[in-house]
mmCIF file of C-alpha atoms in Angstrom:
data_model
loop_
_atom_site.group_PDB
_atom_site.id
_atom_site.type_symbol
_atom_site.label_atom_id
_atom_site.label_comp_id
_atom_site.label_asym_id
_atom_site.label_seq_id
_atom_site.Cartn_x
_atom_site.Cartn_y
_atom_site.Cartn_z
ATOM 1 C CA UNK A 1 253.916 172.352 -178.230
ATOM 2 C CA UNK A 2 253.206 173.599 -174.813
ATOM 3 C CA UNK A 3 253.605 176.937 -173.665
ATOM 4 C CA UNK A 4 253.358 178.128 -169.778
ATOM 5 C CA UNK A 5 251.278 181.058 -168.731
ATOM 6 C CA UNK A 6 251.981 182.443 -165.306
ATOM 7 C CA UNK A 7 251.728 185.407 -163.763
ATOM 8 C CA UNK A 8 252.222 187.090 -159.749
ATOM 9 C CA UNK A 9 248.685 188.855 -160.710
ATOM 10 C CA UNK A 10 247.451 185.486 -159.905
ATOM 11 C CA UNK A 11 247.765 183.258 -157.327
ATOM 12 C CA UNK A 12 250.638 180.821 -157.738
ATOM 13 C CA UNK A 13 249.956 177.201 -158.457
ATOM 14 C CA UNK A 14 250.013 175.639 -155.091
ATOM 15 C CA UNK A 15 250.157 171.691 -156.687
ATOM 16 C CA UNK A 16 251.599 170.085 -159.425
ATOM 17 C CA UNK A 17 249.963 172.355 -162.286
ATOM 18 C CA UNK A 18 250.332 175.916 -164.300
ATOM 19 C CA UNK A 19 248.380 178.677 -164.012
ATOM 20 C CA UNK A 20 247.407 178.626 -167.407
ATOM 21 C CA UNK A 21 248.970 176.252 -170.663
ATOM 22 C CA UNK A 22 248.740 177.695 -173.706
ATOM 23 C CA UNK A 23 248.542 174.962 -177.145
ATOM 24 C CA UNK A 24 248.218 176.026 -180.580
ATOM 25 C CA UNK A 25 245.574 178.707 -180.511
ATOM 26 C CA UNK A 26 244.048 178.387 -177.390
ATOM 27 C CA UNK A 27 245.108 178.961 -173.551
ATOM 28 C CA UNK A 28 243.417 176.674 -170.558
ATOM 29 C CA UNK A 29 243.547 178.540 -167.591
ATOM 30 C CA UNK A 30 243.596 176.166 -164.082
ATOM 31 C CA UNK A 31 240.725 176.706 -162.106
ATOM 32 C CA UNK A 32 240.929 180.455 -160.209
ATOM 33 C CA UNK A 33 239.640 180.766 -156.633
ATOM 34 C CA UNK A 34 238.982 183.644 -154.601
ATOM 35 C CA UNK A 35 242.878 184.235 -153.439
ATOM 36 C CA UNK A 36 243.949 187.693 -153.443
ATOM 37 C CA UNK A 37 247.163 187.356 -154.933
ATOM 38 C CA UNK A 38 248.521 190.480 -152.716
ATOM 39 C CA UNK A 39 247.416 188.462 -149.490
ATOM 40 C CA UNK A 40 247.811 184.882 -150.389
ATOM 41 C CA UNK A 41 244.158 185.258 -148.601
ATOM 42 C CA UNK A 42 240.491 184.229 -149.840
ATOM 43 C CA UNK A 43 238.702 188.316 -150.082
ATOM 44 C CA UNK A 44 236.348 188.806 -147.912
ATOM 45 C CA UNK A 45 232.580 188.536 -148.300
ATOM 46 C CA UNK A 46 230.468 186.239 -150.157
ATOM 47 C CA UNK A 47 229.444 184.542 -153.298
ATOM 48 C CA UNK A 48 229.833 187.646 -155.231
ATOM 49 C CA UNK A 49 233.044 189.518 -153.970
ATOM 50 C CA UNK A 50 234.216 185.991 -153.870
ATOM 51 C CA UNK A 51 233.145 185.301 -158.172
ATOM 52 C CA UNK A 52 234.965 189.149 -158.814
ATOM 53 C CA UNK A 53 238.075 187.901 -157.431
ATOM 54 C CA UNK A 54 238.000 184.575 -158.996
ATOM 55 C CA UNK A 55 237.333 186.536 -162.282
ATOM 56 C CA UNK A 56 240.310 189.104 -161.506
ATOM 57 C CA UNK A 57 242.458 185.845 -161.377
ATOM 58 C CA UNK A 58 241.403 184.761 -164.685
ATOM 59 C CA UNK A 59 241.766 188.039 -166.207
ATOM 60 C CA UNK A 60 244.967 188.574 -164.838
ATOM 61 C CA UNK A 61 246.155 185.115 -166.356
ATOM 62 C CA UNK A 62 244.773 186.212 -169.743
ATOM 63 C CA UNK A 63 246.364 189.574 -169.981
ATOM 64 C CA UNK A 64 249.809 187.723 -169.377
ATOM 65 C CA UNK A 65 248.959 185.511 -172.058
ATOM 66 C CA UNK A 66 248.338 189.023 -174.165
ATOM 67 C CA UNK A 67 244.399 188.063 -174.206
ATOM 68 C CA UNK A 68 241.189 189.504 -172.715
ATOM 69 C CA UNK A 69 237.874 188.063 -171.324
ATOM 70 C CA UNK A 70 236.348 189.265 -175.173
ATOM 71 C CA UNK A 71 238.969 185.538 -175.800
ATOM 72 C CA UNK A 72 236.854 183.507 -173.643
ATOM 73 C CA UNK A 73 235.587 181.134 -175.593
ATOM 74 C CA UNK A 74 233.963 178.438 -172.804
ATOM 75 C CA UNK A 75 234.093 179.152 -168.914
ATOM 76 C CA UNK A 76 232.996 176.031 -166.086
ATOM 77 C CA UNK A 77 231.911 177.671 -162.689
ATOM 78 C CA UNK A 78 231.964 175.065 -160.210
ATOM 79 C CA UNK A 79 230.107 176.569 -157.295
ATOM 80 C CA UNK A 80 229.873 174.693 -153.806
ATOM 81 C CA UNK A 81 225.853 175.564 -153.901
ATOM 82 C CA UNK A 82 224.048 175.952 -156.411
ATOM 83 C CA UNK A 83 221.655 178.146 -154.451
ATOM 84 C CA UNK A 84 224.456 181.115 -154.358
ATOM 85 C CA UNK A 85 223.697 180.541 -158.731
ATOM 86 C CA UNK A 86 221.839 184.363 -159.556
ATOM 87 C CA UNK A 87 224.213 186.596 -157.587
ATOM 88 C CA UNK A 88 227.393 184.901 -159.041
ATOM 89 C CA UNK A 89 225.770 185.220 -162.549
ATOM 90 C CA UNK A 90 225.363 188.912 -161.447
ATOM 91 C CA UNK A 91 229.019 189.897 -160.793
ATOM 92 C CA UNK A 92 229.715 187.389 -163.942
ATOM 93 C CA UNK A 93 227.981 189.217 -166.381
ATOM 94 C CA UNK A 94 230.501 192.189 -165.262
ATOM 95 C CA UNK A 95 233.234 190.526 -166.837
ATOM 96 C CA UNK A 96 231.968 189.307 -170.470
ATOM 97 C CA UNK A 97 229.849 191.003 -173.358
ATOM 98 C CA UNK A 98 227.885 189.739 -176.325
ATOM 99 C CA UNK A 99 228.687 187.195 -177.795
ATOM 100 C CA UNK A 100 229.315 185.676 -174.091
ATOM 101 C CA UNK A 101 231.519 182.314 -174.207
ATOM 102 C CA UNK A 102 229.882 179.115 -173.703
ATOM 103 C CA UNK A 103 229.616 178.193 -169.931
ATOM 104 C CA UNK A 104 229.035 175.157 -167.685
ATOM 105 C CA UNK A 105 228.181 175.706 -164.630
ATOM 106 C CA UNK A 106 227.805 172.831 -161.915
ATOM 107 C CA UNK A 107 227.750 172.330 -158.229
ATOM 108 C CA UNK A 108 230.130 170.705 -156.252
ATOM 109 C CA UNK A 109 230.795 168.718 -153.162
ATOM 110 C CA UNK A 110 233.328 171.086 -152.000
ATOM 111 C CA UNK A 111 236.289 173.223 -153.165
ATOM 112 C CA UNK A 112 239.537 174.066 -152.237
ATOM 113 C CA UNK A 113 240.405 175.651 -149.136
ATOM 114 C CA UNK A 114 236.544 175.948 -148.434
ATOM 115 C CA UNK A 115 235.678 178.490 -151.301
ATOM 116 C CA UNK A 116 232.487 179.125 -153.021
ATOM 117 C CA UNK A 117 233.276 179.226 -156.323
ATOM 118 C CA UNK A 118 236.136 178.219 -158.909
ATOM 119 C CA UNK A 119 235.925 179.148 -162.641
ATOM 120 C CA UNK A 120 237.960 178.297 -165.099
ATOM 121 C CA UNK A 121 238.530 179.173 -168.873
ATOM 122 C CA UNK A 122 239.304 178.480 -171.910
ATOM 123 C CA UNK A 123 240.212 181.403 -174.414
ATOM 124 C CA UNK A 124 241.238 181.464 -178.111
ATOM 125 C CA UNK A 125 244.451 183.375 -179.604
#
């Protein structure tokens, strides 16, 4: 069965989708961007302030979900060049400790509303 995560720490879910679903012992969380969920703004700066608040997001979504990033158990970073790569790692390795999750990370194209980066998780219970 499917349980819905959401939270107002997070940006809302501006499409047909849920912040984060939650089946059996694991929670999927959508991908985060860099919205300030105080603003309904992107933060300003770069790749880095810009992978800190797409982090926040996905923090805030576990927390609701009564989990923390020491959960994460895979992560995909979808960045929109793959140049901007070591200084989002940077402000990444903030976030998780030993033993980190597995993580894909790929560029892109583009992303919504023009951002930088998206991550998304996957975290067990």
């Amino acid at each position: 069965m499917k349980e819905v995560i959401s939270t107002k720490a997070a940006p809302a879910a501006i499409g047909p989708y849920s912040q984060a679903i939650k089946v059996g012992n694991l929670v999927y969380t959508s991908g985060q961007i860099p919205i300030d969920p105080a603003t309904g703004n992107f933060v300003e700066g770069g790749i880095k302030e810009q992978t800190r608040q797409s982090l926040t997001n996905v923090q805030a979504i576990l927390e609701e979900a009564d989990l923390t990033m020491g959960d994460v158990v895979k992560t995909t970073v979808f960045m929109a060049d793959m140049n901007d790569f070591a200084e989002m790692n940077t402000v990444y390795a903030e976030f998780f400790t030993e033993p980190y999750p597995a993580r894909s990370a790929v560029a892109v194209k583009s992303l919504p509303k023009g951002a930088l980066v998206e991550i998304e998780v996957v975290a067990g219970v």
